[in-house]
Amino acid sequence: MPGLKRQRVPNRNGDDSDDSTESVRAQYPSNKRLRLSLDVDSDEESSSSLDDETEKLYATQVQQQQHDRRNEKNEAAENGIIESIECHNFMCHTYLHVDVGPLINFIIGHNGSGKSAVLTALTISLGGKASATNRAGSLKSFIKEGEDTCTLKVRIKNGGETGYQPDLYGNVITVERSFNRAGTSGFKLRGANDRIVSTRKADLEEISDYYALQLDNPISVLTQDQARQFLSGASSNDKYKFFVKGVQLEQLYHDYELLAESIAQTEATFHDKLEQVASLLARREKAKELLDLVTRQQEVRKRLNELGMQMAWSQVEEQERRLTQIDDDLKKVDNEFSVAQTKANETSVVYDEAVSKKSQADDASKQYKDEERLVASEKADVRTKSDELKQEGHDMQEDQRKIKQQVRACNDSIEKTKASIAEENRRLEELHGGSHSRRVARLDELKSAARAAKIKHEQHGKETPMLEASKTQAQSKLKEQTASRASKAQLVQESENRLRRLRESREQRGAYPNGMDQLLGAIQRERSFRDKPVGPIGDFVHLKKAVWSGILEKSFGAALNGFIVTSKDDQRLLSNLMRRSNCSVPVFIGNNSDFDFTGHEPDSQYETILRVLKIDHPLVLRQLVVNNNIEQIILIEDMDEARDTMMASRLPKVKACFSIQPGNHGLGERFAYGADNSVSTNYMDTHRGLPRMKTDSQNQINLESDVLDCVRSELNEHDAKHRELKQDFDACMQAINQHKKSSEKIKLAWQHAEDEADSFQDELEKNASEEGRLEQLKQGLETEEERKRQCESDYQESVLAKDEHLAKKKLLLVEMNKIDERVAVATRKLQKSQKTLEKAEDGRIDALVKKNQAFQAIEALRQTRTEQEEDRIAQSEKVEDFTVKAKRIGPRVAVDSGETTDSLERKLTKLDADQRRFEARIGGDTQKISDDYRAAVNAHIAAAKQIEDDEKLVQLFKQTYHQRKFRWEQFKKYITARARITFAHFLSERSFHGRLNINHRDKQLDIIVQPDETQRDRQGRQTKTLSGGEKSFSQICLLLSLWEAIGAPIRCLDEFDVFMDSVNREASMKLLIKAARDSVGRQFMLITPQSMASIDATHDIKIIKMRDPERNQGTLRFGS
């Protein structure tokens, strides 16, 4: 057992260690020794074995384990077993090499072939003593005769996850031991690559302990002499000694005896050490009185040095804190910049969508306004017609009422006149006969002709309203055409004016708002700008294709009038200049940093706004890219092609497309992608003023000339249409005039017929004066009848007119209802569109404000970061300078919490004064005083601590001793029970039965065996009464049971069958093989000089035959 090592615990009690000294003195008033004994008395003997019930249960568990192992395949262990043994100049062998199997090995050969040398070399190689082999007393006795050195090598398998330090040794550990006749011996531990890992024996012992290689245990490696003695003539006491030594009960017993002696020796020294501690305490107190003053002086001096270095490094820390603050500010600005960049991108998308929504809402509002205006105009016309019809209906009702009264009056008058005429006719007939009747008939014919002419005149008059309606329709079309022509004429006038202005002025300054020249002059004169404003933006933009001038000018809007500055201060200054110049234009904040947008451009096959422009200033380029997305708006002149291109699929890196409306000069269409990849279409008006973007003047004039020609051509077409409609109107007027002339002729014919009838009637009245009264009556009757007919005709016409009036009124009412519905729908649409437009405009303005704010925030953050980077560079240089100066004073130290440069300076001044005062008071060798006190303190503390440590160690030893003694008793009980159980089990393999009697009190071990199966009831026989083979078999069973008890990974047995006959040898062989296979993963080395013909080599059995010995070999010189 390795020696017990005492750990010294450093004293943590300082000056209070004398208290611990007094407490220890109180605990140990005398030199009483602790006496411990491990002798086994009668009580211990009674408790050293398990009770019957427990032993039966334990036996059942052991048998179950053995049964389980039979079903388990015997496979080689991954580590902890021997692979080969190699000897050089060992014993009588110049060279001997044996590769052993991982499981069961039978080593056979003639005497002198090296069988036993293999086990001896294995024991010696792994650190065993020469005496443990029973072959020699010292290592040099194993060196071959005539040689000076001997080398032994053993390879140990070290695979698997549980290998010993596999990263260091690999899967094989080679142990090499060399020794010579001079008595020196050494070890080398090699890894798998044959590299020497260690030469320390302690490392070899650690490996042996790790794998439990108990090669010095007589049970693990049973040598030839030990096997012969154990199997033949061992007594009960010898067997018991062999048992307790093999299962290491004896080793544990001796270890516990050493522990008890160590405890007693430690307690014996306590009181002597207490007297030494008292003397050392007095010496310490005397030295302390002298050192107190020196200590205070040293503390002041040390504090001076500390404060001096803290003073220097506090200034460094102050500068470092400033640098850290700048770094934190930079990180904060970077985070804010990332957030601002994301927000700017988001606001750009929102702004584009808001512009698109506003444009759509604007177009919809214009459309609904036109619809509402048109429907309102139609409603006014219908309402006028309705009022006219209403008044006409009232007039018709009044006329019908009057006609009815006249008809009733006529009927009454006719009845009276007819009665008078009848009376007069009777009177005249009586006077003249029938001539009067003929004249009356002629008069009736003439009156009928007059009435027919009147009816024709009335029917001709009914054609007048249709002619008037045709005239009204032609007149309306003519008015519409006249208004359209006026619009075209205005376009011609505007185009002529633009063309004239283009030809008169080659500069674009007239395209900008009033006051631009004064503003530019003020900017040139102003010297306070950080960077001169760039603008107006239109002066820096060149248009390569003049055909897009109107649409792009309208798209950019007021932005082309604006200026770009690089700071807030410049923006405020420029705004003041604008107010003084009375010129209000947009102001944008930009920056001069690099701006790469090439990754956002669409495929080169598409023409974008950016690609038709040449921009002279990077700030202008950045502004138009950021605010107007000129790199992602494509241009396609043909509107159908543009529509097909945008509708086919979502084009990557494209937001919108501009196209030109065919026939509408300068007007366009805008196709834009929405959030859901839908395509919206919006009308785009043209720019009506002079172009602000620079372009080729002649191209612009030619383009405007082409536009003027087209507009003039359209005006000519309108003129032709106007003439055609004028001709239609004139034809309607001629038809009305012709109708009036025909009406006059028909009226004259009617008047002529009436005149002829009147003349005949006058003549009739003149020739028949006698008949005057009759004619007068008839004339009165005719007048009344004519009046009645006229009233009836008027009433009929009134009824027809009233029916027609009611039909017109119904139609007009239906039309009015429809128009009212249209007006309501148009009004609702207009109101909704206006709300949508207002909301869209508010959204656009809000999005624009947020977008400008986002980009202004980016610029402000970029400028802030530039300033902070400059501050950081300057601060870093300052920190470096302060650090270099502080290092000249001393290494870096931590500054006390709460200290500042000023407070440290005040403390330094005060401590310097205290230091000078202490030096004046001491006046001696402070170093010697300090050394004397330190020596006294150390001696006293060490002595007190030693007593305290000894006391703790004794208590720990006592506690450990009792725990280990209890475990030793338990180990002794269970290992005894296991040996008994497995011994009986192995005997039963040959149908023997027996028992193993172990008497720990008398230290005896007896084997009781009954080899006769028929006599199971008998007590059995002692081994002395058994035959040689039965005795050897019984001893083999005992050895196997002990092997099972200790569980060693390697088990060796030399010449186990020397006293056996063939029957017992075969039974023992089978038992050994069966037990070896049941011990899964264990390695067995079984040596026999006899033949192994009855045993076949299998996957787990390896038969190793040693070479025959050389004939001229010498003999070993044992004992030399």
PDB file of N, CA and C in Angstrom, residues 83-149:
ATOM      1  N   GLU A  83      -0.563  -8.868 -25.459  1.00  0.00           N
ATOM      2  CA  GLU A  83      -0.520  -9.274 -26.864  1.00  0.00           C
ATOM      3  C   GLU A  83       0.731 -10.108 -27.159  1.00  0.00           C
ATOM      4  N   SER A  84       1.854  -9.716 -26.582  1.00  0.00           N
ATOM      5  CA  SER A  84       3.090 -10.492 -26.849  1.00  0.00           C
ATOM      6  C   SER A  84       4.087 -10.258 -25.717  1.00  0.00           C
ATOM      7  N   ILE A  85       5.040 -11.210 -25.619  1.00  0.00           N
ATOM      8  CA  ILE A  85       6.129 -11.131 -24.633  1.00  0.00           C
ATOM      9  C   ILE A  85       7.427 -11.411 -25.372  1.00  0.00           C
ATOM     10  N   GLU A  86       8.427 -10.558 -25.127  1.00  0.00           N
ATOM     11  CA  GLU A  86       9.699 -10.687 -25.853  1.00  0.00           C
ATOM     12  C   GLU A  86      10.848 -10.593 -24.853  1.00  0.00           C
ATOM     13  N   CYS A  87      11.809 -11.527 -24.983  1.00  0.00           N
ATOM     14  CA  CYS A  87      12.938 -11.584 -24.041  1.00  0.00           C
ATOM     15  C   CYS A  87      14.251 -11.563 -24.817  1.00  0.00           C
ATOM     16  N   HIS A  88      15.224 -10.832 -24.276  1.00  0.00           N
ATOM     17  CA  HIS A  88      16.569 -10.793 -24.830  1.00  0.00           C
ATOM     18  C   HIS A  88      17.553 -11.100 -23.699  1.00  0.00           C
ATOM     19  N   ASN A  89      18.333 -12.180 -23.886  1.00  0.00           N
ATOM     20  CA  ASN A  89      19.350 -12.578 -22.887  1.00  0.00           C
ATOM     21  C   ASN A  89      18.701 -12.807 -21.525  1.00  0.00           C
ATOM     22  N   PHE A  90      17.577 -13.514 -21.549  1.00  0.00           N
ATOM     23  CA  PHE A  90      16.834 -13.759 -20.315  1.00  0.00           C
ATOM     24  C   PHE A  90      16.943 -15.240 -19.948  1.00  0.00           C
ATOM     25  N   MET A  91      17.414 -15.452 -18.725  1.00  0.00           N
ATOM     26  CA  MET A  91      17.602 -16.813 -18.219  1.00  0.00           C
ATOM     27  C   MET A  91      18.508 -17.568 -19.198  1.00  0.00           C
ATOM     28  N   CYS A  92      18.048 -18.642 -19.776  1.00  0.00           N
ATOM     29  CA  CYS A  92      18.915 -19.400 -20.690  1.00  0.00           C
ATOM     30  C   CYS A  92      18.567 -19.137 -22.154  1.00  0.00           C
ATOM     31  N   HIS A  93      17.825 -18.050 -22.419  1.00  0.00           N
ATOM     32  CA  HIS A  93      17.360 -17.789 -23.780  1.00  0.00           C
ATOM     33  C   HIS A  93      17.978 -16.508 -24.302  1.00  0.00           C
ATOM     34  N   THR A  94      18.627 -16.633 -25.470  1.00  0.00           N
ATOM     35  CA  THR A  94      19.170 -15.444 -26.134  1.00  0.00           C
ATOM     36  C   THR A  94      18.040 -14.554 -26.651  1.00  0.00           C
ATOM     37  N   TYR A  95      17.059 -15.185 -27.273  1.00  0.00           N
ATOM     38  CA  TYR A  95      15.897 -14.435 -27.780  1.00  0.00           C
ATOM     39  C   TYR A  95      14.676 -15.329 -27.658  1.00  0.00           C
ATOM     40  N   LEU A  96      13.643 -14.765 -27.102  1.00  0.00           N
ATOM     41  CA  LEU A  96      12.403 -15.516 -26.931  1.00  0.00           C
ATOM     42  C   LEU A  96      11.234 -14.566 -27.190  1.00  0.00           C
ATOM     43  N   HIS A  97      10.362 -14.959 -28.110  1.00  0.00           N
ATOM     44  CA  HIS A  97       9.210 -14.125 -28.456  1.00  0.00           C
ATOM     45  C   HIS A  97       7.964 -15.006 -28.510  1.00  0.00           C
ATOM     46  N   VAL A  98       6.908 -14.541 -27.837  1.00  0.00           N
ATOM     47  CA  VAL A  98       5.653 -15.295 -27.796  1.00  0.00           C
ATOM     48  C   VAL A  98       4.498 -14.318 -28.047  1.00  0.00           C
ATOM     49  N   ASP A  99       3.690 -14.611 -29.071  1.00  0.00           N
ATOM     50  CA  ASP A  99       2.445 -13.871 -29.319  1.00  0.00           C
ATOM     51  C   ASP A  99       1.305 -14.663 -28.697  1.00  0.00           C
ATOM     52  N   VAL A 100       0.660 -14.090 -27.723  1.00  0.00           N
ATOM     53  CA  VAL A 100      -0.396 -14.800 -27.019  1.00  0.00           C
ATOM     54  C   VAL A 100      -1.756 -14.355 -27.555  1.00  0.00           C
ATOM     55  N   GLY A 101      -2.725 -15.271 -27.433  1.00  0.00           N
ATOM     56  CA  GLY A 101      -4.077 -14.956 -27.860  1.00  0.00           C
ATOM     57  C   GLY A 101      -4.799 -14.106 -26.832  1.00  0.00           C
ATOM     58  N   PRO A 102      -5.886 -13.494 -27.229  1.00  0.00           N
ATOM     59  CA  PRO A 102      -6.583 -12.592 -26.306  1.00  0.00           C
ATOM     60  C   PRO A 102      -7.416 -13.317 -25.267  1.00  0.00           C
ATOM     61  N   LEU A 103      -7.681 -14.644 -25.456  1.00  0.00           N
ATOM     62  CA  LEU A 103      -8.580 -15.335 -24.526  1.00  0.00           C
ATOM     63  C   LEU A 103      -7.863 -16.490 -23.840  1.00  0.00           C
ATOM     64  N   ILE A 104      -7.948 -17.683 -24.396  1.00  0.00           N
ATOM     65  CA  ILE A 104      -7.397 -18.877 -23.729  1.00  0.00           C
ATOM     66  C   ILE A 104      -6.129 -19.293 -24.461  1.00  0.00           C
ATOM     67  N   ASN A 105      -5.012 -19.403 -23.722  1.00  0.00           N
ATOM     68  CA  ASN A 105      -3.724 -19.787 -24.291  1.00  0.00           C
ATOM     69  C   ASN A 105      -3.193 -21.009 -23.542  1.00  0.00           C
ATOM     70  N   PHE A 106      -2.843 -22.052 -24.289  1.00  0.00           N
ATOM     71  CA  PHE A 106      -2.138 -23.218 -23.750  1.00  0.00           C
ATOM     72  C   PHE A 106      -0.713 -23.168 -24.271  1.00  0.00           C
ATOM     73  N   ILE A 107       0.239 -23.019 -23.353  1.00  0.00           N
ATOM     74  CA  ILE A 107       1.668 -22.966 -23.729  1.00  0.00           C
ATOM     75  C   ILE A 107       2.279 -24.322 -23.393  1.00  0.00           C
ATOM     76  N   ILE A 108       2.746 -25.010 -24.428  1.00  0.00           N
ATOM     77  CA  ILE A 108       3.288 -26.355 -24.242  1.00  0.00           C
ATOM     78  C   ILE A 108       4.708 -26.393 -24.766  1.00  0.00           C
ATOM     79  N   GLY A 109       5.453 -27.384 -24.354  1.00  0.00           N
ATOM     80  CA  GLY A 109       6.829 -27.557 -24.814  1.00  0.00           C
ATOM     81  C   GLY A 109       7.618 -28.416 -23.841  1.00  0.00           C
ATOM     82  N   HIS A 110       8.772 -28.815 -24.334  1.00  0.00           N
ATOM     83  CA  HIS A 110       9.635 -29.637 -23.488  1.00  0.00           C
ATOM     84  C   HIS A 110      10.244 -28.796 -22.394  1.00  0.00           C
ATOM     85  N   ASN A 111      10.829 -29.517 -21.429  1.00  0.00           N
ATOM     86  CA  ASN A 111      11.517 -28.807 -20.360  1.00  0.00           C
ATOM     87  C   ASN A 111      12.666 -27.994 -20.938  1.00  0.00           C
ATOM     88  N   GLY A 112      12.783 -26.728 -20.449  1.00  0.00           N
ATOM     89  CA  GLY A 112      13.851 -25.863 -20.931  1.00  0.00           C
ATOM     90  C   GLY A 112      13.490 -25.089 -22.178  1.00  0.00           C
ATOM     91  N   SER A 113      12.267 -25.267 -22.701  1.00  0.00           N
ATOM     92  CA  SER A 113      11.885 -24.543 -23.932  1.00  0.00           C
ATOM     93  C   SER A 113      11.459 -23.117 -23.640  1.00  0.00           C
ATOM     94  N   GLY A 114      11.228 -22.752 -22.368  1.00  0.00           N
ATOM     95  CA  GLY A 114      10.907 -21.354 -22.041  1.00  0.00           C
ATOM     96  C   GLY A 114       9.480 -21.133 -21.627  1.00  0.00           C
ATOM     97  N   LYS A 115       8.759 -22.199 -21.262  1.00  0.00           N
ATOM     98  CA  LYS A 115       7.362 -22.021 -20.880  1.00  0.00           C
ATOM     99  C   LYS A 115       7.262 -21.177 -19.616  1.00  0.00           C
ATOM    100  N   SER A 116       7.960 -21.603 -18.573  1.00  0.00           N
ATOM    101  CA  SER A 116       7.900 -20.853 -17.316  1.00  0.00           C
ATOM    102  C   SER A 116       8.600 -19.504 -17.429  1.00  0.00           C
ATOM    103  N   ALA A 117       9.581 -19.407 -18.337  1.00  0.00           N
ATOM    104  CA  ALA A 117      10.279 -18.130 -18.532  1.00  0.00           C
ATOM    105  C   ALA A 117       9.329 -17.054 -19.017  1.00  0.00           C
ATOM    106  N   VAL A 118       8.299 -17.455 -19.757  1.00  0.00           N
ATOM    107  CA  VAL A 118       7.323 -16.481 -20.260  1.00  0.00           C
ATOM    108  C   VAL A 118       6.609 -15.804 -19.086  1.00  0.00           C
ATOM    109  N   LEU A 119       6.136 -16.631 -18.108  1.00  0.00           N
ATOM    110  CA  LEU A 119       5.455 -16.042 -16.964  1.00  0.00           C
ATOM    111  C   LEU A 119       6.408 -15.225 -16.112  1.00  0.00           C
ATOM    112  N   THR A 120       7.641 -15.714 -15.972  1.00  0.00           N
ATOM    113  CA  THR A 120       8.627 -14.964 -15.186  1.00  0.00           C
ATOM    114  C   THR A 120       8.918 -13.620 -15.829  1.00  0.00           C
ATOM    115  N   ALA A 121       9.115 -13.616 -17.150  1.00  0.00           N
ATOM    116  CA  ALA A 121       9.381 -12.363 -17.864  1.00  0.00           C
ATOM    117  C   ALA A 121       8.191 -11.414 -17.757  1.00  0.00           C
ATOM    118  N   LEU A 122       6.974 -11.948 -17.806  1.00  0.00           N
ATOM    119  CA  LEU A 122       5.776 -11.104 -17.696  1.00  0.00           C
ATOM    120  C   LEU A 122       5.752 -10.427 -16.334  1.00  0.00           C
ATOM    121  N   THR A 123       6.042 -11.174 -15.275  1.00  0.00           N
ATOM    122  CA  THR A 123       6.024 -10.610 -13.932  1.00  0.00           C
ATOM    123  C   THR A 123       7.101  -9.552 -13.763  1.00  0.00           C
ATOM    124  N   ILE A 124       8.314  -9.860 -14.228  1.00  0.00           N
ATOM    125  CA  ILE A 124       9.432  -8.919 -14.090  1.00  0.00           C
ATOM    126  C   ILE A 124       9.175  -7.662 -14.912  1.00  0.00           C
ATOM    127  N   SER A 125       8.649  -7.817 -16.146  1.00  0.00           N
ATOM    128  CA  SER A 125       8.450  -6.672 -17.040  1.00  0.00           C
ATOM    129  C   SER A 125       7.481  -5.673 -16.458  1.00  0.00           C
ATOM    130  N   LEU A 126       6.457  -6.152 -15.794  1.00  0.00           N
ATOM    131  CA  LEU A 126       5.426  -5.263 -15.278  1.00  0.00           C
ATOM    132  C   LEU A 126       5.705  -4.814 -13.861  1.00  0.00           C
ATOM    133  N   GLY A 127       6.977  -4.819 -13.456  1.00  0.00           N
ATOM    134  CA  GLY A 127       7.399  -4.223 -12.192  1.00  0.00           C
ATOM    135  C   GLY A 127       7.492  -5.185 -11.045  1.00  0.00           C
ATOM    136  N   GLY A 128       7.318  -6.485 -11.260  1.00  0.00           N
ATOM    137  CA  GLY A 128       7.404  -7.435 -10.172  1.00  0.00           C
ATOM    138  C   GLY A 128       8.830  -7.625  -9.655  1.00  0.00           C
ATOM    139  N   LYS A 129       8.936  -8.053  -8.402  1.00  0.00           N
ATOM    140  CA  LYS A 129      10.257  -8.317  -7.815  1.00  0.00           C
ATOM    141  C   LYS A 129      10.758  -9.694  -8.222  1.00  0.00           C
ATOM    142  N   ALA A 130      12.059  -9.858  -8.180  1.00  0.00           N
ATOM    143  CA  ALA A 130      12.654 -11.138  -8.549  1.00  0.00           C
ATOM    144  C   ALA A 130      12.232 -12.228  -7.567  1.00  0.00           C
ATOM    145  N   SER A 131      12.122 -11.855  -6.296  1.00  0.00           N
ATOM    146  CA  SER A 131      11.765 -12.855  -5.285  1.00  0.00           C
ATOM    147  C   SER A 131      10.337 -13.358  -5.466  1.00  0.00           C
ATOM    148  N   ALA A 132       9.456 -12.542  -6.106  1.00  0.00           N
ATOM    149  CA  ALA A 132       8.067 -12.956  -6.285  1.00  0.00           C
ATOM    150  C   ALA A 132       7.942 -14.104  -7.267  1.00  0.00           C
ATOM    151  N   THR A 133       8.970 -14.356  -8.074  1.00  0.00           N
ATOM    152  CA  THR A 133       8.912 -15.414  -9.079  1.00  0.00           C
ATOM    153  C   THR A 133       9.353 -16.769  -8.534  1.00  0.00           C
ATOM    154  N   ASN A 134      10.006 -16.766  -7.314  1.00  0.00           N
ATOM    155  CA  ASN A 134      10.549 -18.001  -6.743  1.00  0.00           C
ATOM    156  C   ASN A 134      11.605 -18.637  -7.641  1.00  0.00           C
ATOM    157  N   ARG A 135      12.211 -17.818  -8.532  1.00  0.00           N
ATOM    158  CA  ARG A 135      13.230 -18.363  -9.456  1.00  0.00           C
ATOM    159  C   ARG A 135      14.602 -17.768  -9.181  1.00  0.00           C
ATOM    160  N   ALA A 136      14.658 -16.619  -8.494  1.00  0.00           N
ATOM    161  CA  ALA A 136      15.951 -15.992  -8.216  1.00  0.00           C
ATOM    162  C   ALA A 136      15.756 -14.937  -7.147  1.00  0.00           C
ATOM    163  N   GLY A 137      16.853 -14.494  -6.538  1.00  0.00           N
ATOM    164  CA  GLY A 137      16.782 -13.512  -5.483  1.00  0.00           C
ATOM    165  C   GLY A 137      16.981 -12.099  -5.974  1.00  0.00           C
ATOM    166  N   SER A 138      17.580 -11.927  -7.170  1.00  0.00           N
ATOM    167  CA  SER A 138      17.818 -10.589  -7.711  1.00  0.00           C
ATOM    168  C   SER A 138      17.669 -10.646  -9.224  1.00  0.00           C
ATOM    169  N   LEU A 139      17.548  -9.443  -9.826  1.00  0.00           N
ATOM    170  CA  LEU A 139      17.328  -9.367 -11.276  1.00  0.00           C
ATOM    171  C   LEU A 139      18.532  -9.863 -12.062  1.00  0.00           C
ATOM    172  N   LYS A 140      19.762  -9.601 -11.549  1.00  0.00           N
ATOM    173  CA  LYS A 140      20.939  -9.979 -12.343  1.00  0.00           C
ATOM    174  C   LYS A 140      21.069 -11.483 -12.463  1.00  0.00           C
ATOM    175  N   SER A 141      20.374 -12.236 -11.603  1.00  0.00           N
ATOM    176  CA  SER A 141      20.420 -13.686 -11.717  1.00  0.00           C
ATOM    177  C   SER A 141      19.674 -14.173 -12.956  1.00  0.00           C
ATOM    178  N   PHE A 142      18.789 -13.319 -13.518  1.00  0.00           N
ATOM    179  CA  PHE A 142      18.034 -13.701 -14.714  1.00  0.00           C
ATOM    180  C   PHE A 142      18.800 -13.420 -16.005  1.00  0.00           C
ATOM    181  N   ILE A 143      19.950 -12.749 -15.938  1.00  0.00           N
ATOM    182  CA  ILE A 143      20.722 -12.435 -17.144  1.00  0.00           C
ATOM    183  C   ILE A 143      21.428 -13.713 -17.612  1.00  0.00           C
ATOM    184  N   LYS A 144      21.350 -13.956 -18.908  1.00  0.00           N
ATOM    185  CA  LYS A 144      21.941 -15.153 -19.476  1.00  0.00           C
ATOM    186  C   LYS A 144      23.446 -15.181 -19.219  1.00  0.00           C
ATOM    187  N   GLU A 145      23.922 -16.364 -19.019  1.00  0.00           N
ATOM    188  CA  GLU A 145      25.352 -16.563 -18.767  1.00  0.00           C
ATOM    189  C   GLU A 145      26.143 -16.024 -19.954  1.00  0.00           C
ATOM    190  N   GLY A 146      27.159 -15.167 -19.629  1.00  0.00           N
ATOM    191  CA  GLY A 146      28.021 -14.613 -20.667  1.00  0.00           C
ATOM    192  C   GLY A 146      27.527 -13.273 -21.190  1.00  0.00           C
ATOM    193  N   GLU A 147      26.380 -12.812 -20.723  1.00  0.00           N
ATOM    194  CA  GLU A 147      25.854 -11.519 -21.162  1.00  0.00           C
ATOM    195  C   GLU A 147      25.822 -10.569 -19.973  1.00  0.00           C
ATOM    196  N   ASP A 148      25.824  -9.272 -20.279  1.00  0.00           N
ATOM    197  CA  ASP A 148      25.834  -8.250 -19.230  1.00  0.00           C
ATOM    198  C   ASP A 148      24.472  -7.588 -19.019  1.00  0.00           C
ATOM    199  N   THR A 149      23.645  -7.595 -20.034  1.00  0.00           N
ATOM    200  CA  THR A 149      22.342  -6.908 -19.921  1.00  0.00           C
ATOM    201  C   THR A 149      21.228  -7.834 -20.368  1.00  0.00           C
TER     202      THR A 149
END
